[in-house]
PDB file of C-alpha atoms in Angstrom:
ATOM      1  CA  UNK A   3      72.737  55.447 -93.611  1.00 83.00           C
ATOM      2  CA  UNK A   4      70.183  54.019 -96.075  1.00 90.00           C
ATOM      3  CA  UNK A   5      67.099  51.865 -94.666  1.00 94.00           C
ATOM      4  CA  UNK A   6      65.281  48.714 -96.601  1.00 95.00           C
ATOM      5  CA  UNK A   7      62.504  48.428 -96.001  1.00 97.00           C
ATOM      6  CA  UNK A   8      59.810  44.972 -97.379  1.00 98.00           C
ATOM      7  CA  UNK A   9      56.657  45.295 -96.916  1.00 97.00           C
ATOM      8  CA  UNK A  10      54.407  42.343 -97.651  1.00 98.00           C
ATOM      9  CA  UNK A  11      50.388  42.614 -97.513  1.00 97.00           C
ATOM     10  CA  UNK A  12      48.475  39.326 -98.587  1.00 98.00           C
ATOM     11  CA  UNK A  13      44.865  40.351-100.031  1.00 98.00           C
ATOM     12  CA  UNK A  14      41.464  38.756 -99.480  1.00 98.00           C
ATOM     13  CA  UNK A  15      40.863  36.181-102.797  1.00 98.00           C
ATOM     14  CA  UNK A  16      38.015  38.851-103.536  1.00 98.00           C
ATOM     15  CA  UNK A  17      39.845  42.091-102.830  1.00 98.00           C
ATOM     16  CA  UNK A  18      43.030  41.934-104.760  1.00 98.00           C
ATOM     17  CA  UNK A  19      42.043  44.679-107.572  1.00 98.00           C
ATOM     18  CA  UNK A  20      41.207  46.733-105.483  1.00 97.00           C
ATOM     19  CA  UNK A  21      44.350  46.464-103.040  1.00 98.00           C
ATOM     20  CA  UNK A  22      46.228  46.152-106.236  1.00 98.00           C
ATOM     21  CA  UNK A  23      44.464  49.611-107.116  1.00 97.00           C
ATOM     22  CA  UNK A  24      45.102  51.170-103.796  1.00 97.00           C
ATOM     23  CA  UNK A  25      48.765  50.610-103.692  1.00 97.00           C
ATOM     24  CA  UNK A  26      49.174  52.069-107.037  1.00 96.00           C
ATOM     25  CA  UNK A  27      47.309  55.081-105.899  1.00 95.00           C
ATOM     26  CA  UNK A  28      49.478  55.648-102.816  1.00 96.00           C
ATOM     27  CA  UNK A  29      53.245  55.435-104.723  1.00 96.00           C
ATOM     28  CA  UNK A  30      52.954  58.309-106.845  1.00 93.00           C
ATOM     29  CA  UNK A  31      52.303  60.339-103.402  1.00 96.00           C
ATOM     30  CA  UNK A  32      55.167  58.130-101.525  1.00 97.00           C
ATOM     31  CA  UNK A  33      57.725  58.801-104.611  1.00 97.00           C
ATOM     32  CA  UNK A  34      57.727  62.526-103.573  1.00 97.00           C
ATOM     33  CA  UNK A  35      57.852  62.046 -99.896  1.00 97.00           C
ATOM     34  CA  UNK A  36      61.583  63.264 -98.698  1.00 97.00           C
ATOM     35  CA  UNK A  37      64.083  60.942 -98.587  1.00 97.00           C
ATOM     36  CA  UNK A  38      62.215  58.361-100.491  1.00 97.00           C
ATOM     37  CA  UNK A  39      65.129  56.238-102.976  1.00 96.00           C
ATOM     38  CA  UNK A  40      63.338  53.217-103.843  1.00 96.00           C
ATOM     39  CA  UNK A  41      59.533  52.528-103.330  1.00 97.00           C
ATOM     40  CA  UNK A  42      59.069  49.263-105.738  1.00 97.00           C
ATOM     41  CA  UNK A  43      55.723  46.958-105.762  1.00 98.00           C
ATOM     42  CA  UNK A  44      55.520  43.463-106.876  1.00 98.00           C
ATOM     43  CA  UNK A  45      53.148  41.021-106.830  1.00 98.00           C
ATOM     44  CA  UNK A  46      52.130  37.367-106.706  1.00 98.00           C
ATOM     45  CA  UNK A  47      49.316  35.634-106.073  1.00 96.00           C
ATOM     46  CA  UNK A  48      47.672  38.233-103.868  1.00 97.00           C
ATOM     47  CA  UNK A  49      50.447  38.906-102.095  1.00 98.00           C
ATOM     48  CA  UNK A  50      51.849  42.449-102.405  1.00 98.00           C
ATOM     49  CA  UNK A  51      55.367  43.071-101.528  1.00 98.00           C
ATOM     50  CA  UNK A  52      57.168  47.061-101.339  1.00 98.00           C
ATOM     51  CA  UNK A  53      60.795  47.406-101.662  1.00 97.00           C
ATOM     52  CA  UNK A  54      61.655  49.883 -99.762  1.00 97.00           C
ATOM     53  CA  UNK A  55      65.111  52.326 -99.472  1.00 96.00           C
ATOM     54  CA  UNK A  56      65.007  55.910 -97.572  1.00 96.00           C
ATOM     55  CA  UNK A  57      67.851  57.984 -96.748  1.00 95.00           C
ATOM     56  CA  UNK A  58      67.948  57.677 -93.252  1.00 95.00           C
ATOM     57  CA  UNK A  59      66.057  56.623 -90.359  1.00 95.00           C
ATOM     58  CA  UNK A  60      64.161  59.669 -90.088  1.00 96.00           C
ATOM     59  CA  UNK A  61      62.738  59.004 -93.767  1.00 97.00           C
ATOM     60  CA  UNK A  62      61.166  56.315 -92.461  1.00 96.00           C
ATOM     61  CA  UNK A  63      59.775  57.544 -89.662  1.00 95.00           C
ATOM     62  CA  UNK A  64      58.139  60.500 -91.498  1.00 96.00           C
ATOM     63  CA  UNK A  65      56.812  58.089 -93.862  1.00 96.00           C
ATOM     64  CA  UNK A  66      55.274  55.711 -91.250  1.00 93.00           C
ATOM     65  CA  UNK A  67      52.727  58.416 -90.508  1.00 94.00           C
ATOM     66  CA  UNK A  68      52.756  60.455 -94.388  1.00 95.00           C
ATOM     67  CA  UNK A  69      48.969  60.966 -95.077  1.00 95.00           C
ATOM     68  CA  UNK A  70      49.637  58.383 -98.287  1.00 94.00           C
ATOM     69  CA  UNK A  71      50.280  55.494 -95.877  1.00 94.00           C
ATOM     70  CA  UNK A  72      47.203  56.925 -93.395  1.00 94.00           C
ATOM     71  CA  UNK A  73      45.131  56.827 -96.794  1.00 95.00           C
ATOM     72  CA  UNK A  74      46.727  53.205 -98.557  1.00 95.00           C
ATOM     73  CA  UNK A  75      45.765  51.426 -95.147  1.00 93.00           C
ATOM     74  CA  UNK A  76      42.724  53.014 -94.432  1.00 94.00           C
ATOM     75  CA  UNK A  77      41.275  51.487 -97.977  1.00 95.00           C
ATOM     76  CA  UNK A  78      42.760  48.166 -97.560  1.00 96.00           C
ATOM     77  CA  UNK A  79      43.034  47.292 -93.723  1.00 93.00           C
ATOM     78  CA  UNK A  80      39.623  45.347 -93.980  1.00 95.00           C
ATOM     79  CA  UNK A  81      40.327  43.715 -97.116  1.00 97.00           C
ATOM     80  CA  UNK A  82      44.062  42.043 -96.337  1.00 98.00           C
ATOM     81  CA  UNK A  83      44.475  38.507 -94.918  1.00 97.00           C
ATOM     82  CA  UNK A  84      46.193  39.386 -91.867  1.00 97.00           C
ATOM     83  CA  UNK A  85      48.292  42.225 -90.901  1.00 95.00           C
ATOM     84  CA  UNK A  86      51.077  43.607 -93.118  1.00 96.00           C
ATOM     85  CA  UNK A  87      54.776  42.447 -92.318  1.00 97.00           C
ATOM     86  CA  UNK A  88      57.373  45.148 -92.641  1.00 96.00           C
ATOM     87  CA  UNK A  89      60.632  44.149 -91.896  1.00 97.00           C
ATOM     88  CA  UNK A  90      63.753  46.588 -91.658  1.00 95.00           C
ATOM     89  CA  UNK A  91      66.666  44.672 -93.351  1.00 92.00           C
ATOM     90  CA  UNK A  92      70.349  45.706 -92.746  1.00 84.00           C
ATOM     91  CA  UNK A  93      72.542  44.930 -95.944  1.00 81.00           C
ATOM     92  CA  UNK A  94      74.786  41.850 -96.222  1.00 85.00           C
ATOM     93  CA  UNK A  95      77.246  42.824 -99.296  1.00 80.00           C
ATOM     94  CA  UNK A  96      78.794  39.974-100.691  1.00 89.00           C
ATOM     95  CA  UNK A  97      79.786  39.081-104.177  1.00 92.00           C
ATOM     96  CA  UNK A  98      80.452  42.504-106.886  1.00 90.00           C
ATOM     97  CA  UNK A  99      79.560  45.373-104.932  1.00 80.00           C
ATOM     98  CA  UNK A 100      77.878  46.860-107.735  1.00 83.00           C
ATOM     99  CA  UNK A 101      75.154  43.997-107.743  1.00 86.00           C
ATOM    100  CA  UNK A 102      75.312  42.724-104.359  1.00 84.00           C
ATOM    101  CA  UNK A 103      73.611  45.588-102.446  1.00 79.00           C
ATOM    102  CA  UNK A 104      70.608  48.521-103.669  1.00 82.00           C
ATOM    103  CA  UNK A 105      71.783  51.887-104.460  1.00 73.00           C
ATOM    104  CA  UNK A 106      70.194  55.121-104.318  1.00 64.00           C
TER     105      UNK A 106
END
């Protein structure tokens, strides 16, 4: 069973390049981590948010401690505003199927 995942990191006013730069760094590396179907950053104001979806549970897990994630928040712990919040999300499907839910 798929698991989304959204991530949200707010930078420091001062740091945002450079978190900006160090989350750019770390998806090529995630993209090829097993298990990995959608690993999406967006931005506003600061504020970085990852859309997440891997295979299974154990995706996840194995990318909690993938040397990419060990690397991306050893370059930006000091420079967010607080911690990150990473929320697991369980799909409500409403509406067309199709549109109404991510797909692998």
């Amino acid at each position: 069973m798929p698991v989304v995942v959204v991530a949200t990191m707010k930078a420091k006013p001062e740091s945002v390049d450079t978190v900006r730069d160090a989350c750019k760094k770390a998806i090529e590396a995630v993209h090829n981590e097993p298990g990995c179907e959608l690993y999406s950053l967006h931005e506003a104001d600061g504020t970085f948010v990852f859309v997440e979806q891997w295979a299974d549970a154990d995706a996840l897990k194995t990318h909690s401690t993938a040397p990419a994630i060990g690397a991306l928040f050893g370059t930006v712990g000091e420079l967010l505003d607080g911690a990150p919040d990473i929320k697991m999300l369980q799909p409500v499907v409403a509406g067309d199927p199709a549109k109404g839910q991510l797909r692998p």
